[in-house]
């Protein structure tokens, strides 16, 4: 069975695919503006603590479910805890919704990459830059074209299969992505005013750390590690039998966090280098603020930057796409080709609406990150922590020792309480 579903043929490929899923728009686009809105270094500190003690156990819960059942999200829950299989539908649905609106932002980055190729940011002022963004988002043809091409690229990679498509693409692109972001960081740090950006990222201001900021840090950590909808579960169902899932998870989280910090170091010093630009600009930070910074730089810089955004977005979108396709393949018995086509067409529908109606876009983002992902994560830790025998979980993680006992304690007791607390904070 496992062979027929495809597999990642080495630890390196598995880690690159999982890191590919994790590292995406969440790191380059969302993380810097969240840091900007919630007080800089203090937010980063909370983010790292949340990632270690809450997100990592959730990651392991998903990994255990996927690896032990060798099925996608719905099948894994049905097999392990039949009463909770509704959460499997919810996970697949959430992955589908995220694929749709995520591909819209993927389309924007494609658009910006093409613009940067033709030197489109030269001599741009801040007012013009806001104009570029709103012109793009209000041009139906432009937004739809970017979105459709991006979604089509994701479909092609998933169509090529788990190993030859997803594995091969991630294995080549992820190392390149690190090189690209490091080049940008080095450049950003050499700008005048970079020190202020660094201070902002490194000196904590605890006065802004309220309940919502902490909830946002955990939400960001879940989003960044692709948790709560079953992406990690699905990818884990493709790892090799003897794979040490503990090590795979630790590497993935490490790469993801390092990359988010690098993105912060790429973006913030650049923002601070131009007077009058705001680190707390919010979602428009990368698409409005940065082009102004880029307008004064060597034109190669924005090309590398937006290529990095595009690649990072693609390696993530394929993980959600694959999850939905895997559900069709495992549960409905359709071929990969047909599954990919169906997901593509459905996402084309919802994504087009997201692309054209901002309120639908925000509603999709809000529902997935504040409700589906947290609820999904809660189900995963409850099912593994309370319905699976501890030795079976230990075997799947391939980890003995006290480290597992610590993870288990957090998974079973701390995660459920923390997740419920965050859900309440988010909905109040
Ligand atoms: N983690 C990706 C990012 O940071 C996005 C992503 C992929 C995701 N799969 C997910 C987010 C599943 C939530 C759930 O951009």
Coordinates of N, CA, C and O in Angstrom, one line a residue, residues 257-357:
X257 N 12.3 28.4 11.6 CA 12.5 29.5 12.5 C 13.7 30.4 12.0 O 13.6 31.6 12.0
X258 N 14.8 29.7 11.6 CA 15.9 30.4 11.1 C 15.5 31.2 9.9 O 15.9 32.4 9.7
X259 N 14.7 30.6 9.0 CA 14.3 31.3 7.8 C 13.4 32.5 8.1 O 13.6 33.6 7.5
X260 N 12.5 32.4 9.1 CA 11.7 33.5 9.5 C 12.5 34.7 10.0 O 12.3 35.8 9.7
X261 N 13.5 34.3 10.8 CA 14.4 35.4 11.4 C 15.2 36.0 10.2 O 15.4 37.2 10.2
X262 N 15.7 35.2 9.3 CA 16.4 35.7 8.2 C 15.5 36.7 7.4 O 16.0 37.8 7.0
X263 N 14.3 36.3 7.2 CA 13.4 37.2 6.5 C 13.2 38.5 7.2 O 13.2 39.6 6.6
X264 N 13.1 38.4 8.6 CA 13.0 39.6 9.4 C 14.3 40.5 9.2 O 14.2 41.7 9.0
X265 N 15.4 39.9 9.1 CA 16.7 40.6 8.9 C 16.8 41.1 7.5 O 17.5 42.1 7.2
X266 N 16.1 40.5 6.6 CA 16.1 41.0 5.2 C 15.2 42.2 5.1 O 15.5 43.2 4.4
X267 N 14.0 42.2 5.8 CA 13.0 43.2 5.5 C 13.2 44.4 6.4 O 13.2 45.5 6.0
X268 N 13.3 44.2 7.8 CA 13.3 45.3 8.7 C 14.4 46.4 8.5 O 14.1 47.5 8.4
X269 N 15.7 45.9 8.4 CA 16.7 47.0 8.1 C 16.4 47.8 6.9 O 16.6 49.0 6.8
X270 N 15.9 47.1 5.9 CA 15.6 47.8 4.6 C 14.5 48.8 4.9 O 14.6 50.0 4.4
X271 N 13.5 48.4 5.6 CA 12.4 49.4 5.9 C 12.9 50.6 6.7 O 12.6 51.7 6.4
X272 N 13.8 50.3 7.7 CA 14.3 51.4 8.5 C 15.3 52.3 7.8 O 15.6 53.4 8.2
X273 N 15.8 51.8 6.6 CA 16.8 52.6 5.9 C 16.2 53.8 5.2 O 16.8 54.7 4.7
X274 N 14.8 53.7 5.0 CA 14.2 54.8 4.3 C 13.3 55.6 5.3 O 12.5 55.0 6.0
X275 N 13.6 56.9 5.5 CA 12.8 57.7 6.4 C 11.3 57.7 6.1 O 10.9 57.8 5.0
X276 N 10.5 57.6 7.2 CA 9.1 57.7 7.0 C 8.4 56.4 6.7 O 7.2 56.4 6.7
X277 N 9.1 55.3 6.5 CA 8.4 54.0 6.3 C 8.2 53.4 7.7 O 8.9 53.5 8.6
X278 N 7.1 52.6 7.7 CA 6.6 52.1 9.0 C 6.8 50.6 9.1 O 6.3 49.9 8.3
X279 N 7.4 50.1 10.2 CA 7.5 48.7 10.3 C 6.2 48.0 10.6 O 6.0 46.8 10.4
X280 N 5.2 48.8 11.2 CA 3.9 48.2 11.5 C 2.9 48.4 10.4 O 1.7 48.4 10.6
X281 N 3.4 48.4 9.1 CA 2.5 48.7 8.0 C 1.4 47.6 7.8 O 0.5 47.8 7.1
X282 N 1.7 46.4 8.4 CA 0.7 45.3 8.2 C 0.9 44.6 6.9 O 2.0 44.6 6.3
X283 N -0.1 43.9 6.4 CA 0.0 43.0 5.2 C 0.6 43.7 4.0 O 1.2 43.0 3.1
X284 N 0.6 45.0 3.9 CA 1.1 45.7 2.7 C 2.7 45.8 2.8 O 3.3 46.3 1.9
X285 N 3.3 45.4 3.9 CA 4.7 45.7 4.1 C 5.5 45.2 3.0 O 6.4 46.0 2.4
X286 N 5.3 44.0 2.5 CA 6.2 43.4 1.5 C 5.8 43.9 0.1 O 6.6 44.2 -0.8
X287 N 4.5 44.2 -0.1 CA 4.1 44.6 -1.4 C 4.0 46.1 -1.7 O 3.9 46.5 -2.8
X288 N 4.0 46.9 -0.6 CA 4.0 48.3 -0.8 C 5.2 49.0 -0.3 O 5.8 49.8 -0.9
X289 N 5.6 48.7 0.9 CA 6.7 49.3 1.6 C 8.0 48.9 0.9 O 8.8 49.8 0.6
X290 N 8.2 47.6 0.7 CA 9.5 47.2 0.2 C 9.9 47.7 -1.2 O 11.0 48.1 -1.4
X291 N 8.9 47.7 -2.1 CA 9.2 48.2 -3.4 C 9.8 49.6 -3.4 O 10.7 50.0 -4.2
X292 N 9.4 50.4 -2.4 CA 10.0 51.8 -2.3 C 11.4 51.7 -1.9 O 12.3 52.4 -2.5
X293 N 11.7 50.8 -1.0 CA 13.1 50.6 -0.6 C 13.9 50.1 -1.8 O 15.0 50.6 -2.1
X294 N 13.3 49.2 -2.5 CA 14.0 48.6 -3.7 C 14.2 49.6 -4.8 O 15.1 49.4 -5.6
X295 N 13.3 50.6 -4.9 CA 13.5 51.5 -6.0 C 14.8 52.3 -5.9 O 15.2 52.8 -6.9
X296 N 15.4 52.3 -4.7 CA 16.7 53.0 -4.6 C 17.9 52.0 -4.7 O 19.0 52.4 -4.5
X297 N 17.6 50.8 -5.0 CA 18.7 49.8 -5.0 C 19.1 49.3 -6.3 O 18.4 49.5 -7.3
X298 N 20.2 48.5 -6.3 CA 20.5 47.7 -7.5 C 19.3 46.9 -7.9 O 18.7 46.2 -7.1
X299 N 18.9 47.0 -9.2 CA 17.7 46.3 -9.6 C 17.7 44.8 -9.5 O 16.7 44.1 -9.7
X300 N 18.9 44.2 -9.3 CA 19.0 42.8 -9.1 C 18.3 42.3 -7.8 O 17.8 41.3 -7.6
X301 N 18.4 43.3 -6.8 CA 17.9 42.9 -5.4 C 16.4 42.5 -5.4 O 16.1 41.4 -5.0
X302 N 15.6 43.4 -6.0 CA 14.1 42.9 -6.0 C 13.9 41.7 -6.8 O 13.0 40.9 -6.5
X303 N 14.7 41.4 -7.9 CA 14.5 40.2 -8.7 C 14.8 39.0 -7.8 O 13.9 38.1 -7.7
X304 N 15.9 39.0 -7.0 CA 16.2 37.9 -6.1 C 15.1 37.8 -5.1 O 14.6 36.7 -4.7
X305 N 14.7 39.0 -4.5 CA 13.7 38.9 -3.4 C 12.4 38.3 -3.8 O 11.9 37.4 -3.2
X306 N 11.9 38.8 -4.9 CA 10.5 38.3 -5.3 C 10.6 36.9 -5.9 O 9.6 36.1 -5.8
X307 N 11.8 36.5 -6.4 CA 11.9 35.1 -6.8 C 11.9 34.2 -5.6 O 11.3 33.2 -5.6
X308 N 12.5 34.7 -4.5 CA 12.5 33.9 -3.3 C 11.1 33.8 -2.8 O 10.7 32.7 -2.3
X309 N 10.3 34.9 -2.8 CA 9.0 34.8 -2.3 C 8.2 33.8 -3.1 O 7.4 33.0 -2.6
X310 N 8.4 33.8 -4.4 CA 7.6 33.0 -5.3 C 8.0 31.5 -5.1 O 7.1 30.6 -4.9
X311 N 9.3 31.2 -5.0 CA 9.7 29.8 -4.7 C 9.2 29.3 -3.4 O 8.6 28.2 -3.2
X312 N 9.3 30.2 -2.4 CA 8.8 29.8 -1.0 C 7.3 29.5 -1.0 O 6.9 28.5 -0.4
X313 N 6.6 30.3 -1.8 CA 5.1 30.2 -1.8 C 4.8 28.9 -2.5 O 3.9 28.1 -2.1
X314 N 5.5 28.5 -3.6 CA 5.2 27.3 -4.4 C 5.5 26.1 -3.5 O 4.6 25.1 -3.5
X315 N 6.6 26.0 -2.8 CA 6.9 24.8 -2.1 C 5.9 24.6 -0.9 O 5.7 23.5 -0.5
X316 N 5.2 25.7 -0.5 CA 4.2 25.5 0.5 C 2.8 25.2 -0.1 O 2.1 24.3 0.4
X317 N 2.5 25.8 -1.2 CA 1.2 25.6 -1.8 C 1.0 24.1 -2.2 O 0.0 23.6 -2.1
X318 N 2.1 23.5 -2.7 CA 2.0 22.1 -3.1 C 1.7 21.2 -2.0 O 1.1 20.2 -2.2
X319 N 2.1 21.6 -0.7 CA 1.8 20.7 0.4 C 0.3 20.7 0.7 O -0.3 19.7 1.1
X320 N -0.4 21.8 0.5 CA -1.8 21.8 0.7 C -2.6 21.2 -0.4 O -3.5 20.4 -0.2
X321 N -2.1 21.5 -1.6 CA -2.7 20.9 -2.8 C -2.6 19.3 -2.7 O -3.5 18.6 -2.9
X322 N -1.4 18.9 -2.3 CA -1.2 17.4 -2.2 C -2.1 16.8 -1.1 O -2.7 15.7 -1.3
X323 N -2.4 17.5 0.0 CA -3.2 17.0 1.0 C -4.6 16.7 0.4 O -5.2 15.7 0.7
X324 N -5.2 17.7 -0.3 CA -6.5 17.5 -0.9 C -6.5 16.4 -1.9 O -7.4 15.6 -1.9
X325 N -5.4 16.4 -2.7 CA -5.4 15.3 -3.8 C -5.2 14.0 -3.1 O -5.9 13.0 -3.6
X326 N -4.5 13.9 -2.0 CA -4.3 12.6 -1.3 C -5.6 12.1 -0.8 O -5.8 10.9 -0.8
X327 N -6.5 13.0 -0.3 CA -7.8 12.5 0.1 C -8.6 11.9 -1.0 O -9.1 10.8 -0.8
X328 N -8.5 12.5 -2.2 CA -9.3 11.9 -3.3 C -8.6 10.6 -3.7 O -9.4 9.6 -4.0
X329 N -7.3 10.5 -3.7 CA -6.6 9.3 -4.1 C -6.9 8.2 -3.1 O -7.3 7.1 -3.5
X330 N -6.7 8.5 -1.8 CA -6.8 7.4 -0.8 C -8.3 7.0 -0.6 O -8.6 5.8 -0.5
X331 N -9.2 8.0 -0.5 CA -10.5 7.7 -0.1 C -11.5 7.4 -1.2 O -12.5 6.7 -1.1
X332 N -11.3 8.1 -2.3 CA -12.2 8.0 -3.4 C -11.7 7.2 -4.6 O -12.3 6.9 -5.6
X333 N -10.4 6.7 -4.4 CA -9.8 5.8 -5.4 C -9.6 6.4 -6.8 O -9.5 5.6 -7.7
X334 N -9.5 7.7 -6.9 CA -9.3 8.3 -8.2 C -7.8 8.3 -8.5 O -6.9 8.2 -7.6
X335 N -7.4 8.4 -9.8 CA -6.0 8.4 -10.1 C -5.4 9.8 -9.7 O -6.2 10.8 -9.5
X336 N -4.1 9.9 -9.6 CA -3.5 11.1 -9.3 C -3.8 12.2 -10.3 O -4.1 13.4 -10.0
X337 N -3.8 11.8 -11.6 CA -4.1 12.8 -12.6 C -5.5 13.4 -12.4 O -5.6 14.7 -12.5
X338 N -6.5 12.6 -12.2 CA -7.8 13.1 -12.0 C -7.9 13.9 -10.7 O -8.6 14.9 -10.7
X339 N -7.3 13.4 -9.7 CA -7.3 14.1 -8.4 C -6.8 15.6 -8.6 O -7.4 16.5 -8.1
X340 N -5.6 15.7 -9.3 CA -5.0 17.0 -9.4 C -5.9 17.9 -10.3 O -6.1 19.1 -9.9
X341 N -6.5 17.3 -11.3 CA -7.4 18.1 -12.1 C -8.6 18.7 -11.3 O -9.0 19.8 -11.4
X342 N -9.2 17.8 -10.5 CA -10.4 18.2 -9.7 C -10.0 19.3 -8.7 O -10.7 20.3 -8.6
X343 N -8.9 19.1 -8.0 CA -8.5 20.1 -7.0 C -8.2 21.4 -7.7 O -8.6 22.5 -7.3
X344 N -7.5 21.3 -8.9 CA -7.2 22.5 -9.6 C -8.5 23.3 -10.0 O -8.6 24.5 -9.8
X345 N -9.4 22.6 -10.5 CA -10.7 23.3 -10.9 C -11.4 23.9 -9.8 O -11.9 25.0 -9.8
X346 N -11.5 23.1 -8.7 CA -12.2 23.6 -7.5 C -11.5 24.9 -6.9 O -12.2 25.9 -6.6
X347 N -10.2 24.8 -6.8 CA -9.4 25.9 -6.3 C -9.5 27.1 -7.2 O -9.5 28.3 -6.8
X348 N -9.6 26.8 -8.5 CA -9.7 27.9 -9.5 C -11.0 28.7 -9.2 O -11.0 29.9 -9.2
X349 N -12.1 28.0 -8.8 CA -13.3 28.6 -8.5 C -13.2 29.5 -7.2 O -13.4 30.7 -7.3
X350 N -12.9 28.9 -6.1 CA -12.8 29.6 -4.9 C -11.8 30.7 -4.9 O -12.0 31.8 -4.5
X351 N -10.6 30.4 -5.5 CA -9.5 31.3 -5.5 C -9.9 32.6 -6.3 O -9.5 33.7 -6.0
X352 N -10.6 32.4 -7.5 CA -11.0 33.5 -8.3 C -11.8 34.5 -7.5 O -11.7 35.7 -7.5
X353 N -12.8 33.9 -6.7 CA -13.6 34.8 -5.8 C -12.7 35.5 -4.8 O -12.9 36.7 -4.6
X354 N -11.8 34.8 -4.2 CA -10.9 35.4 -3.2 C -10.1 36.5 -3.9 O -9.9 37.6 -3.3
X355 N -9.7 36.3 -5.1 CA -8.8 37.3 -5.8 C -9.6 38.6 -6.1 O -9.0 39.6 -6.1
X356 N -10.9 38.4 -6.3 CA -11.6 39.6 -6.8 C -12.5 40.2 -5.6 O -12.8 41.4 -5.7
X357 N -12.7 39.5 -4.6 CA -13.6 40.0 -3.5 C -12.8 40.0 -2.2 O -12.7 39.0 -1.5

